[in-house]
Coordinates of C-alpha atoms in Angstrom, one line a residue:
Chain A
X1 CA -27.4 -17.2 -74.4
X2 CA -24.5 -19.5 -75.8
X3 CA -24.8 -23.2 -74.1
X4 CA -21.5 -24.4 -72.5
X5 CA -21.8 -27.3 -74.5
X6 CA -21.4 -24.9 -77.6
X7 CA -19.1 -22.7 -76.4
X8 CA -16.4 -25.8 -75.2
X9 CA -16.7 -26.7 -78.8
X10 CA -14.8 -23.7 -79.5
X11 CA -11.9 -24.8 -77.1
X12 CA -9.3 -26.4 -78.7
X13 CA -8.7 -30.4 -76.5
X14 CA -6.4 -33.4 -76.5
X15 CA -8.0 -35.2 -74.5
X16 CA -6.4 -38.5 -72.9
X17 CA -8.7 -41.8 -71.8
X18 CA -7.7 -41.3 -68.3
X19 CA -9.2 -39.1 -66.6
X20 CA -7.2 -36.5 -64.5
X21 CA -9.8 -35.8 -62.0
X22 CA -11.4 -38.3 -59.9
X23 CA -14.2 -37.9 -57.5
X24 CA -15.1 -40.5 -54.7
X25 CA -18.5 -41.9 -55.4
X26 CA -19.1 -42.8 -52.2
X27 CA -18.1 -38.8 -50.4
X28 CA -20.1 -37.6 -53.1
X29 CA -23.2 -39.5 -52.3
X30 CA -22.9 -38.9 -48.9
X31 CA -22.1 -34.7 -49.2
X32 CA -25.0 -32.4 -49.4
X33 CA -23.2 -29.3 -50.9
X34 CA -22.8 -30.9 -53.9
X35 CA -21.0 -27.2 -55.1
X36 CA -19.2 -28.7 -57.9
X37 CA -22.5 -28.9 -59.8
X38 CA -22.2 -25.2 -60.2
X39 CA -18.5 -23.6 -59.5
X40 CA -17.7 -25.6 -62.5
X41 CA -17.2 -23.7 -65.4
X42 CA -17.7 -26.0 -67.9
X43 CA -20.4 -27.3 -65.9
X44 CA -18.8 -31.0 -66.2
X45 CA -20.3 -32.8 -63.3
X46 CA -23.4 -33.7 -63.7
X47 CA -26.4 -34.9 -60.9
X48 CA -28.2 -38.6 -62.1
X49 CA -30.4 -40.1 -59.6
X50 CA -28.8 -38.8 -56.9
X51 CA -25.2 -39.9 -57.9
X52 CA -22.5 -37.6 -59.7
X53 CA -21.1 -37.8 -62.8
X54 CA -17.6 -36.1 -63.8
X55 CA -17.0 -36.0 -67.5
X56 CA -12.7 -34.7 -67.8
X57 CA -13.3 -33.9 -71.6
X58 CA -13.7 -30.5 -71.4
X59 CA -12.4 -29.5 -68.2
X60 CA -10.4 -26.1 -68.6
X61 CA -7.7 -27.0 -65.7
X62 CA -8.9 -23.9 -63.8
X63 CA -8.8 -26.1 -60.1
X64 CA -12.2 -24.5 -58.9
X65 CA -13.9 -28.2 -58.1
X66 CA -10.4 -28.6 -56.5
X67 CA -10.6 -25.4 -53.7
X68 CA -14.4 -25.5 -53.6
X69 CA -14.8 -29.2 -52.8
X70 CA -15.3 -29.9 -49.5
X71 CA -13.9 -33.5 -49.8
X72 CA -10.6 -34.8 -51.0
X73 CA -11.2 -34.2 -54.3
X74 CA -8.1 -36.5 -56.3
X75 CA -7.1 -34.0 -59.0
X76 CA -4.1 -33.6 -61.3
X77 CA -3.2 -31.4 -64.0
X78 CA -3.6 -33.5 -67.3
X79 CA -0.3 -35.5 -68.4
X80 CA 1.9 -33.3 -70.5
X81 CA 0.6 -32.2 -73.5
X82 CA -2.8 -33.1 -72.8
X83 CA -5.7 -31.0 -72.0
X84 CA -6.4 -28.0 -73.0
X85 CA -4.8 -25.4 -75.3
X86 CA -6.0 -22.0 -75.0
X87 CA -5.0 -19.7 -77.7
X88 CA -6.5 -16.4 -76.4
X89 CA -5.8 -16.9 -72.6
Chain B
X1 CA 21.9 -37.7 -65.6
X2 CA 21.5 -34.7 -67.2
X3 CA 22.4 -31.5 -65.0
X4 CA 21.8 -27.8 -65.6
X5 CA 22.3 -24.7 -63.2
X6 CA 18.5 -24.5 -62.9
X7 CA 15.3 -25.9 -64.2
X8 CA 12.4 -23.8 -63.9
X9 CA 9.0 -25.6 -64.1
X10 CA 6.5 -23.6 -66.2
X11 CA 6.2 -21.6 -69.2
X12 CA 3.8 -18.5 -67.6
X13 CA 5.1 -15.0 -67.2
X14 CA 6.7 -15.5 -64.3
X15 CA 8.8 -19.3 -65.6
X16 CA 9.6 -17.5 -68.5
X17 CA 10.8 -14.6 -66.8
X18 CA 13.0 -16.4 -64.3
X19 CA 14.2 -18.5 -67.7
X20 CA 15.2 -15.6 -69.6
X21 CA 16.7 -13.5 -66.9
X22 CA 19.2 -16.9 -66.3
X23 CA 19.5 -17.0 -69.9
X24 CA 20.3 -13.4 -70.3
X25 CA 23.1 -14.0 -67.7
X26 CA 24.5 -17.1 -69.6
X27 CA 23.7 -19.9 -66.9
X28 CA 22.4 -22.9 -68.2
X29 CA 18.6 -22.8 -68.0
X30 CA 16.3 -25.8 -68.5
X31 CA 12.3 -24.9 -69.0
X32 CA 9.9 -27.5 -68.7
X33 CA 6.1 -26.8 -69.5
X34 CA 3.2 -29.0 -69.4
X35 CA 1.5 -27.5 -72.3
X36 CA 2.3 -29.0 -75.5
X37 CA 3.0 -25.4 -76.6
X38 CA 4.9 -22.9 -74.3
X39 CA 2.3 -20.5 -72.6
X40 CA -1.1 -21.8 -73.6
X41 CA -2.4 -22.7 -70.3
X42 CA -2.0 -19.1 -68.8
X43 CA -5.4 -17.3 -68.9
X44 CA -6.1 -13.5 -67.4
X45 CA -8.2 -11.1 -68.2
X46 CA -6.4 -8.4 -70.5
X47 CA -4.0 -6.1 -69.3
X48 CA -0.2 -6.0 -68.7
X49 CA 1.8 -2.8 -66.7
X50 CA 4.9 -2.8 -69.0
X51 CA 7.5 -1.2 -66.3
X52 CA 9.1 -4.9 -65.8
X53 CA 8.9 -5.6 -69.0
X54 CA 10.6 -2.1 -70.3
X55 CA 13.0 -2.6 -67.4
X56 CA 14.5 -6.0 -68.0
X57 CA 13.5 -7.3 -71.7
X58 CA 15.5 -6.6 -74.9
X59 CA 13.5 -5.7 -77.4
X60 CA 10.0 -5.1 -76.0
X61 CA 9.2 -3.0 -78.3
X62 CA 8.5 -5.9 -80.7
X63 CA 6.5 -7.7 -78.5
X64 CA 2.5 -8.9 -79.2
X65 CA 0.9 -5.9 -78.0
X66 CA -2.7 -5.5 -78.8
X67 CA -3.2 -2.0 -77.5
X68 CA -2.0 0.6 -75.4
X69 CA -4.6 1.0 -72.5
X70 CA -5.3 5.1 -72.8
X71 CA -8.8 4.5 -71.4
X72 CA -9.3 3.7 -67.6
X73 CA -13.2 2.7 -67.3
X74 CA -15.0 1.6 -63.9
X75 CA -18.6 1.2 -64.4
X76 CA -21.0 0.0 -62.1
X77 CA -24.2 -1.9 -63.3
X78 CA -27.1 -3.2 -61.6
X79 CA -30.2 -5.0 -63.5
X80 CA -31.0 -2.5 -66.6
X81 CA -28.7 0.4 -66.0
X82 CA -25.0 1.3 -65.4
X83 CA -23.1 4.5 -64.3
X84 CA -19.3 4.7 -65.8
X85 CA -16.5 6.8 -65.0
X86 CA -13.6 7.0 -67.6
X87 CA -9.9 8.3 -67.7
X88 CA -8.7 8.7 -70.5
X89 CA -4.9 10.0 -71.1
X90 CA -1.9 10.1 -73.7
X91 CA 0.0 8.8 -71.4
X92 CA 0.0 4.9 -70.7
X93 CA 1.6 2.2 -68.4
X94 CA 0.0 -0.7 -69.5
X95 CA -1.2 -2.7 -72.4
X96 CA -3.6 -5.6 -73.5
X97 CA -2.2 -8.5 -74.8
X98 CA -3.5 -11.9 -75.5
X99 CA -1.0 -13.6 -72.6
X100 CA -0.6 -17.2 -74.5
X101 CA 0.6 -15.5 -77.5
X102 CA 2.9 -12.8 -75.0
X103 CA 4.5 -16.4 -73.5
X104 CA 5.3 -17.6 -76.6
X105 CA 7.0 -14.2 -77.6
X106 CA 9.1 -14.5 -74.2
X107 CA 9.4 -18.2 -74.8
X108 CA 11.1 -17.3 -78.4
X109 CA 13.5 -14.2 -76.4
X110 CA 14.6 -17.6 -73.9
X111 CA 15.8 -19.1 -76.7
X112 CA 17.6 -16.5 -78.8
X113 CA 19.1 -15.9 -75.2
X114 CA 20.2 -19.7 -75.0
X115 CA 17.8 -21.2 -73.0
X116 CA 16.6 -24.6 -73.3
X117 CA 12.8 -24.5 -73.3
X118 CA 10.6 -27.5 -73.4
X119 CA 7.0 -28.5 -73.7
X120 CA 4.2 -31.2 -73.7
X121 CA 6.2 -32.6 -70.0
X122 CA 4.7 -32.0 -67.0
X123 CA 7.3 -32.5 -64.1
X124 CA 6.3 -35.3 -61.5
X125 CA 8.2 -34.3 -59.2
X126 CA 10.9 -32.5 -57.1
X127 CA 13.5 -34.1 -54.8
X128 CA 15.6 -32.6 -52.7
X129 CA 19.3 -33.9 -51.3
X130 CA 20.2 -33.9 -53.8
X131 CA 18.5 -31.8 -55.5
X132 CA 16.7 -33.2 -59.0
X133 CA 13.6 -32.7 -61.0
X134 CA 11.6 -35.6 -62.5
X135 CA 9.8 -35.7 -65.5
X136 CA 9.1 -38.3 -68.5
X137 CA 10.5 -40.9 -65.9
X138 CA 14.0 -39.5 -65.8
X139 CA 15.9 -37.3 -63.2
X140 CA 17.6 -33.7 -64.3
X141 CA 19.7 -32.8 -61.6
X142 CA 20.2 -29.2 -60.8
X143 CA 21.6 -26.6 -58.6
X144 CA 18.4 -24.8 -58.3
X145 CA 14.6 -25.2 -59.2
X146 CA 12.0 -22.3 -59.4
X147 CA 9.0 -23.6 -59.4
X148 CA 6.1 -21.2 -61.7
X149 CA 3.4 -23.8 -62.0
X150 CA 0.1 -21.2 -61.8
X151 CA -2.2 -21.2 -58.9
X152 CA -2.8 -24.7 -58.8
X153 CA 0.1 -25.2 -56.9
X154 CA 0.8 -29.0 -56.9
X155 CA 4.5 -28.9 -56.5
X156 CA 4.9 -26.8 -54.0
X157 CA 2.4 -28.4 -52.1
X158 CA 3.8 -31.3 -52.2
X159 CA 6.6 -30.1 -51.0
X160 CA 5.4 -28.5 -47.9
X161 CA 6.3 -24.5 -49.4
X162 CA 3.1 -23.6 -48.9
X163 CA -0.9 -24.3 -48.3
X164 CA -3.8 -24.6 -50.8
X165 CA -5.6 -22.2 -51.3
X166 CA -9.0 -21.7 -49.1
X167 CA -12.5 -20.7 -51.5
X168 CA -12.3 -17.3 -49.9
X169 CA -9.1 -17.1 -51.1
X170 CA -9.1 -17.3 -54.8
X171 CA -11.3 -16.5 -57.4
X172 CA -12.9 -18.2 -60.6
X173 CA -12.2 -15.6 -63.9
X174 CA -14.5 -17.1 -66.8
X175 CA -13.4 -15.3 -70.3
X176 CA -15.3 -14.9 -73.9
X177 CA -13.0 -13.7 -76.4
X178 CA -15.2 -11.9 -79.4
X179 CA -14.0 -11.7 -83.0
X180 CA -14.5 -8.2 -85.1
X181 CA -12.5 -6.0 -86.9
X182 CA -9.7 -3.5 -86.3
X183 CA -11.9 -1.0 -87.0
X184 CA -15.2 -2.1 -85.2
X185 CA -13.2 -1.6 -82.1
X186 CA -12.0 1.5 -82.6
X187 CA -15.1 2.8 -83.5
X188 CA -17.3 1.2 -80.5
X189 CA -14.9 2.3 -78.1
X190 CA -13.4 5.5 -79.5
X191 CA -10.0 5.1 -79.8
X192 CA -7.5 4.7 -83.0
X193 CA -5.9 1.1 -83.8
X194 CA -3.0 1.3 -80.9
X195 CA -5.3 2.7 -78.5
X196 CA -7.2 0.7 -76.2
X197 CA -9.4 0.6 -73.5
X198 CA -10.0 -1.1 -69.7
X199 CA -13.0 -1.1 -68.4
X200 CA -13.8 -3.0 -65.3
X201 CA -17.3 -3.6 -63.8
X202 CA -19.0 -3.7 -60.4
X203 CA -22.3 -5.4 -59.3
X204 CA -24.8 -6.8 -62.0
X205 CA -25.3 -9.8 -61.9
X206 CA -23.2 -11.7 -59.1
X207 CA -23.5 -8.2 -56.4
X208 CA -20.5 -10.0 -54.5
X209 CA -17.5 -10.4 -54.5
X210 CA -15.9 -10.2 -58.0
X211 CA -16.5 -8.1 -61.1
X212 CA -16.6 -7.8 -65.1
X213 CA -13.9 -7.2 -67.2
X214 CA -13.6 -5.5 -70.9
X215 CA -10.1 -5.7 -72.8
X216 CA -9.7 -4.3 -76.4
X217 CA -7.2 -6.4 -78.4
X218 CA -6.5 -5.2 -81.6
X219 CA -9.2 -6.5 -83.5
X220 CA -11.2 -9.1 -80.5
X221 CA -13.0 -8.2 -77.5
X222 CA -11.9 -10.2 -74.0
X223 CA -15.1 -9.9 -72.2
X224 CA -15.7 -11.9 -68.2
X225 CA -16.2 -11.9 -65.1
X226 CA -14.2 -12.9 -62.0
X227 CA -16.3 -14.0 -59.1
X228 CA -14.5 -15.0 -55.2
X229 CA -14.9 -19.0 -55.1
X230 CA -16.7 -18.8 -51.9
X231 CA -19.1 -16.5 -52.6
X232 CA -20.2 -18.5 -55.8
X233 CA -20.6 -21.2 -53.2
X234 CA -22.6 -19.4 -50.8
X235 CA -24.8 -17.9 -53.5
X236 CA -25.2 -21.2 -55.4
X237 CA -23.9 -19.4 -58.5
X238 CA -24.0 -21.0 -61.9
X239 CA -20.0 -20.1 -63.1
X240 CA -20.8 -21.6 -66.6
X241 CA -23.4 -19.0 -67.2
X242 CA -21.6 -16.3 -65.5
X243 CA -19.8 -14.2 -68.4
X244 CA -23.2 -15.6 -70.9
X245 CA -25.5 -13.1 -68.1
X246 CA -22.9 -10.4 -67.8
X247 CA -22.5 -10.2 -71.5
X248 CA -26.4 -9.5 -71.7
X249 CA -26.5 -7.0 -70.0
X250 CA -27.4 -4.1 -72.6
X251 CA -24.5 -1.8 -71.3
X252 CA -22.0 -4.7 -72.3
X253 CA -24.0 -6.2 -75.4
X254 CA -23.6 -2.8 -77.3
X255 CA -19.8 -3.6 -77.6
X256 CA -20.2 -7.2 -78.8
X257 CA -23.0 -6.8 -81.1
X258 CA -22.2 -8.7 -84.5
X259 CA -19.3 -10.0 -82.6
X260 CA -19.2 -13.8 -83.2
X261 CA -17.3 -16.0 -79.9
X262 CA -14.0 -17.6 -80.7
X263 CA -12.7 -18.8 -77.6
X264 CA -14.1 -19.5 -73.7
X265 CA -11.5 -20.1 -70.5
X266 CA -11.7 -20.5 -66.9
X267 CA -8.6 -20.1 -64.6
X268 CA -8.4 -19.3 -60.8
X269 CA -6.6 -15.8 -59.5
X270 CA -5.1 -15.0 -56.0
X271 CA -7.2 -12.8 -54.6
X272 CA -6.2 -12.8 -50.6
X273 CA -3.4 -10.5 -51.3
X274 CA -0.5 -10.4 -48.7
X275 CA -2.4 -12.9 -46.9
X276 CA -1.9 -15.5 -49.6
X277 CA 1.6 -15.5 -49.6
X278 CA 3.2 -18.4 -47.8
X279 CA 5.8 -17.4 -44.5
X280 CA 8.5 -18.9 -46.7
X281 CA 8.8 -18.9 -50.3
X282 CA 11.4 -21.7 -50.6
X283 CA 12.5 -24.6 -49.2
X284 CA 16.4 -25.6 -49.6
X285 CA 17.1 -24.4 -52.9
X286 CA 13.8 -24.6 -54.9
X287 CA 11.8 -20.9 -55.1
X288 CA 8.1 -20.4 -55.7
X289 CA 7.2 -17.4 -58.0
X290 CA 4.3 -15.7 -59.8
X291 CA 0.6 -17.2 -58.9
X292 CA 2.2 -20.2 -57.2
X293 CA 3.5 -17.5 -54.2
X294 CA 0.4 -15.4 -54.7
X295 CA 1.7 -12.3 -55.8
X296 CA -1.5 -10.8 -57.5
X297 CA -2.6 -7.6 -55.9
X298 CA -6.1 -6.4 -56.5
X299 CA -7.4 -2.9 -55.7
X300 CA -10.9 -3.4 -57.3
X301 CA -9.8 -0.4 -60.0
X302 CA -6.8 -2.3 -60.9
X303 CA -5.3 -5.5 -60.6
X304 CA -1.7 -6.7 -60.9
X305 CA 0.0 -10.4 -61.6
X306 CA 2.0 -10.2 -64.6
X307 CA 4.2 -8.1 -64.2
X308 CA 4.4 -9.8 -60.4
X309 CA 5.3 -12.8 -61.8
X310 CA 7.7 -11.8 -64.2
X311 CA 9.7 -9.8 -62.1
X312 CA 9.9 -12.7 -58.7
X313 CA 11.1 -14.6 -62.1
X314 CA 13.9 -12.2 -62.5
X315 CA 14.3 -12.0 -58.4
X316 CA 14.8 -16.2 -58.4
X317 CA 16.7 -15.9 -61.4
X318 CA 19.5 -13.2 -59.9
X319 CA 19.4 -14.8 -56.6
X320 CA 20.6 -17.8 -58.2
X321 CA 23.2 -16.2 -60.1
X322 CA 24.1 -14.2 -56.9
X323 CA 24.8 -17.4 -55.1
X324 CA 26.3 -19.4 -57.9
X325 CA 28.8 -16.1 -58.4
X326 CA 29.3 -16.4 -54.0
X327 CA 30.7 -19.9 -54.9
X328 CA 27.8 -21.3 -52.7
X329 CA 24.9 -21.7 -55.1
X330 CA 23.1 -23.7 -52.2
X331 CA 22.2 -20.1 -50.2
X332 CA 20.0 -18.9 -53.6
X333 CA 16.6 -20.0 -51.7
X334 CA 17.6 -17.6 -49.0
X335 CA 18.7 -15.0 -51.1
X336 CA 15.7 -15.2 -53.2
X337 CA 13.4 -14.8 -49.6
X338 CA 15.2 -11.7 -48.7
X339 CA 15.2 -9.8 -52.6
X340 CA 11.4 -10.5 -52.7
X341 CA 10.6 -9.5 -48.8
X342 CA 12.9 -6.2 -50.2
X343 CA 11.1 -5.6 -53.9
X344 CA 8.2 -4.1 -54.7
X345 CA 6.0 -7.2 -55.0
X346 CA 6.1 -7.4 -51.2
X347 CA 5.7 -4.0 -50.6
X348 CA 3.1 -3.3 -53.0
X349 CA 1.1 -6.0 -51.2
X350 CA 1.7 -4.9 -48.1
X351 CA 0.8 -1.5 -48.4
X352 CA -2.5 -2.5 -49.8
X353 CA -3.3 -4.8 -47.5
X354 CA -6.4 -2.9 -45.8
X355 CA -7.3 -3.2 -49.8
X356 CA -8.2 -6.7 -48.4
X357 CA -10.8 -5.4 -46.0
X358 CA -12.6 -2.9 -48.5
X359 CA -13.1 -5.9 -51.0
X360 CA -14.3 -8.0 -48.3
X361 CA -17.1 -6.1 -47.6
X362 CA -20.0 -6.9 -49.9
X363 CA -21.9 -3.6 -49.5
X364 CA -19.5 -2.1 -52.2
X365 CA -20.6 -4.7 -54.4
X366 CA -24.1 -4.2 -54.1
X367 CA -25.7 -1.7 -52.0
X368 CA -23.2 1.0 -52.8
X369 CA -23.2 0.2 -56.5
X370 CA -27.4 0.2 -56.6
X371 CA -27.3 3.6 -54.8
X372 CA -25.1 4.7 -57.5
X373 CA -27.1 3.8 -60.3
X374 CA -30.2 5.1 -57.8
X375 CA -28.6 8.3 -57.3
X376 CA -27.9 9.3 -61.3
X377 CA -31.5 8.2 -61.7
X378 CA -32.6 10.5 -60.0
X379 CA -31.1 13.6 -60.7
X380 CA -31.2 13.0 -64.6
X381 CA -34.5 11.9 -64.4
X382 CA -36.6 15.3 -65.2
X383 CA -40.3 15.2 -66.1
X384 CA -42.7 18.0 -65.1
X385 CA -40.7 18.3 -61.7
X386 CA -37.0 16.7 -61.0
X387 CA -35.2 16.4 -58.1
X388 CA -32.7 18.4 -55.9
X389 CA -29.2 16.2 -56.2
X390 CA -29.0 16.3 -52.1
X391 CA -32.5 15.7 -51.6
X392 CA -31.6 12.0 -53.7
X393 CA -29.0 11.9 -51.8
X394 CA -30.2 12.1 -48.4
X395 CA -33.4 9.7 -49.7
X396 CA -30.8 6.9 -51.0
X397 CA -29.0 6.9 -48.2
X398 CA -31.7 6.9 -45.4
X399 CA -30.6 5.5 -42.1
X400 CA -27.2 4.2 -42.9
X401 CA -25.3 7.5 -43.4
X402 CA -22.5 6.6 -40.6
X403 CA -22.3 3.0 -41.8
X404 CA -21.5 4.8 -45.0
X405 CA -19.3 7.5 -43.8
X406 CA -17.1 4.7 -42.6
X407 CA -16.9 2.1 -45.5
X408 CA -16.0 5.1 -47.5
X409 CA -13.7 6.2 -45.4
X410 CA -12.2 2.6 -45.5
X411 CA -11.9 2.5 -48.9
X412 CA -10.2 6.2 -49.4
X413 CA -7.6 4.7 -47.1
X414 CA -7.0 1.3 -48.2
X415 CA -7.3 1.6 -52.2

C-alpha cells in the first residue's frame, strides 16, 4: 500500500502561509466525533494528546471536513491561484 | 468599473459551457476561475455522454478524447472474489476524458469564440442592486452572473440560493491515476487504441453506500472509489486509504500491475439527486449551474454530471440572451428557472427519483452483492458432486425471499 504522505507528493501545490481552513481548538477539544481524522482524504488532521492538528499543505479542496464536521468548521477555497492543481482530474 | 453582459464564476464544464454558449452568441462574456489554470480543480471519475457536447460545440470532433467507452462493466466484489457483467457494443454515447485537460480544451473554444476567460482570481463576492462581482478588490458590474463554483457552493450560499449540503447528501470520490502504455491498456482490457472501457464496482471493501470506478484513458488507468459522506462517518471509514484497499483487491490489481501512480485527487459529488436541487435556482439575476445546483444523477450503473453541467451552462447562457434580446435583461433568472424545470436535467432527475430509494438501501451494497459472489460459487464450484443452480439459490437466500422479491422489485422500477 502507497502512504498518503507519498502519494500527496505526487500532487502538484502552491501552497500559501495562510491557511484556508481553520478549525476551533476549543469545539474540537470538546467534540467526540472527531470524524475529520478519517473522512479526510489526505488524512491532514492529525490527533496529539488529545488536541487536533490541521495541516492546509496538502489539502485537495474536496470540502469533506467541511459537510462532515459537525461544528462550524471556518473553511474557504484557497486564494486564487493557490492550492492545488490537478492535472488528471 | 468595468462592465460586461455577464460574468460567469468558474472554469468547470458547466462555467465553461455557459461561457461559450454567450460567446457563441456574441455577448460579452467575462470568466473568472480560481485556479491558476482554467479547469484544474474539476475532478470526476472518467466518463463524459457526448450528446451536449455533439449538440452545441463546434468542433468536438477535435476535442481530448481518451477513448470511446464500447465496454459497459458492473462487477460486484466482496473480500477475494468478484462476479462481472459486461456490454460491450460498436455503438457508443460516451467517452473517457481526463476532465482538467477537456476544460482547458473548452476554455481555448471560449476564447476563439471571443470570450474573455481568466484565472488564478477567486471572486469574493456577489452583490446584488446593482448587480456586481468582486474579485482582486475591484467591482465588475454586470447584467447577469452564473455562478459554476463546484459543489462547494460558497457563493451561492452566501447568497441565500441554496443550502449546504447534508453528509448523506454528497459523496467523497478519491482517484489514482496509473501510468502505462497505449498498448498495455488495450491489451488488459481488450479493446484497440480508441476503444475504452467503464467498469464500475459494487461492495468490497466499504459494502455501503458508494462504489469503485475503472476508466481507460488512452494510455493511464483512473482507478477509485466514491463512498456517501455519511456512511464513511458512521462506519469510521479511513477515506485516505480507501482507493489504496480497493486497488488491492486481486480483481482490480490485475489491471494496474507494473502501472506506476502519477496523480491522487479527492472531490465531493451530489449524490441526493432531485432532492439536492434547491426550490430556486436563482436569486434576481444571478443563476446556479452544474454541481453548485446539484444536477448529477446517479443510477448505480451509470452516473451523469458533465454533460448536466454543460448543458444548465448553455440553459443560463440562452436565458440571458433571451432576456437581453426581450429588452429586459433583468427577467434572465426567471427565464433560466423555467428552461431548466422544462429540460432534460430536471426531468431526468425526476424520473429517477425512486433511483434515490434503491441506493439508499444498503442491502444492495452488501448482502445482495455477497449472495452474488455466493451464488456463482456455488454452481461453478464442481468437485466429486456440485450443486443444482436453484438448490444455491434457495440456500443463499434462506428466510429473506419476500424481503428480496421487493428490493428487487424496487430496483427494476426505479433504475
Amino acid at each position: 500500500m502507497e502512504s498518503i504522505e507519498n502519494r500527496l507528493g505526487l500532487v502538484s501545490f502552491t501552497v500559501d502561509s495562510e491557511p484556508h481552513i481553520r478549525p476551533k481548538e476549543e469545539k474540537c477539544d470538546s467534540c467526540n466525533l472527531k470524524v475529520c481524522l478519517y473522512v479526510c482524504p489526505a488524512k491532514l488532521y492529525r490527533l496529539e494528546e488529545g488536541k487536533i492538528y490541521f495541516n492546509h499543505e496538502g489539502c485537495l479542496e474536496c470540502g469533506t471536513c467541511r459537510v462532515a464536521c459537525p461544528e462550524d468548521l471556518e473553511w474557504e477555497y484557497p486564494k486564487g491561484g493557490f492550492g492545488v492543481h490537478y492535472q488528471f482530474g | 468599473m468595468e462592465r460586461f453582459d455577464a460574468v460567469v464564476i468558474g472554469g468547470g464544464a458547466a462555467g465553461l459551457g455557459s461561457a461559450y454558449r454567450m460567446a457563441e452568441n456574441g455577448m460579452n462574456v467575462l470568466l473568472i476561475e480560481r485556479g491558476e489554470n482554467v479547469g484544474e480543480k474539476s475532478v470526476y471519475g472518467g466518463r463524459i455522454y457526448s450528446w451536449v457536447f455533439e449538440k452545441y460545440v463546434k468542433g468536438f470532433q477535435d476535442a481530448p478524447v481518451e477513448r470511446w467507452v464500447k465496454k459497459e462493466r458492473l462487477t460486484f466484489l466482496d473480500e477475494r472474489e468478484s462476479v462481472s457483467i459486461e456490454y460491450s457494443s460498436d455503438e457508443t454515447c460516451s467517452f473517457v476524458a481526463i476532465l482538467t485537460k477537456f476544460n482547458r480544451w473548452l476554455a481555448e473554444k471560449v476564447e476563439d469564440a471571443g470570450g474573455l476567460v481568466v484565472s488564478g482570481i477567486k471572486v469574493e463576492d456577489v452583490r446584488l442592486n446593482p448587480l456586481r462581482v468582486v474579485a482582486d478588490g475591484e467591482e465588475i458590474g454586470c447584467d447577469a452572473v452564473v455562478i459554476a463554483e463546484g459543489v462547494n457552493p460558497m457563493l451561492a450560499m452566501k447568497l441565500g440560493i441554496r443550502s449546504d449540503w447534508k453528509p448523506e447528501e454528497v459523496a467523497v470520490g478519491v482517484k489514482e491515476v496509473f501510468k502505462l502504455s497505449e498498448s498495455e491498456v488495450n491489451s488488459r482490457f481488450d479493446v484497440e487504441s480508441d476503444e475504452g472501457v467503464a467498469n464500475l464496482f459494487v461492495g468490497y471493501p466499504v459494502f455501503t453506500h458508494g462504489g469503485g470506478f475503472i476508466y481507460t484513458n488512452r494510455d493511464t488507468i483512473s482507478v477509485g472509489m466514491v463512498v456517501r459522506v455519511d456512511s464513511a462517518m458512521k462506519n469510521k471509514i479511513e477515506v485516505y486509504d480507501l482507493a489504496e484497499k480497493f486497488r488491492a483487491h486481486r480483481d482490480v490489481a490485475g489491471f494496474l500491475k507494473g502501472g506506476s501512480m502519477i496523480e491522487y485527487s479527492a472531490h465531493l459529488v451530489p449524490e441526493a439527486g432531485i432532492k439536492g436541487v434547491p426550490d430556486a435556482l436563482h436569486k434576481d439575476n444571478v443563476m446556479i449551474v452544474g454541481d453548485t445546483a446539484g444536477f448529477v444523477l446517479n443510477r448505480g450503473f451509470t452516473i451523469r454530471g458533465v454533460d448536466f453541467a454543460f448543458y444548465s451552462g448553455v440553459l443560463a447562457a440562452d436565458s440571458i440572451k433571451e432576456a437581453m434580446d426581450g429588452g429586459d435583461a433583468g427577467l434572465a433568472g426567471q427565464i433560466y428557472e423555467r428552461k431548466v424545470r422544462d429540460s432534460a436535467i430536471i426531468g431526468e432527475l425526476e424520473k429517477f427519483r425512486k433511483a434515490l430509494d434503491v441506493l439508499e438501501n444498503t442491502r444492495f451494497f452488501n448482502d445482495y452483492t455477497r449472495m452474488m459472489v455466493e451464488i456463482m460459487r456455488g454452481i461453478f464450484d464442481v468437485k466429486e458432486e456440485s450443486n443444482r443452480l436453484y438448490d444455491v439459490v434457495m440456500e443463499k437466500s434462506r428466510g429473506r425471499k419476500i424481503r428480496m422479491a421487493l428490493d428487487f422489485l424496487s430496483a427494476f422500477r426505479g433504475l
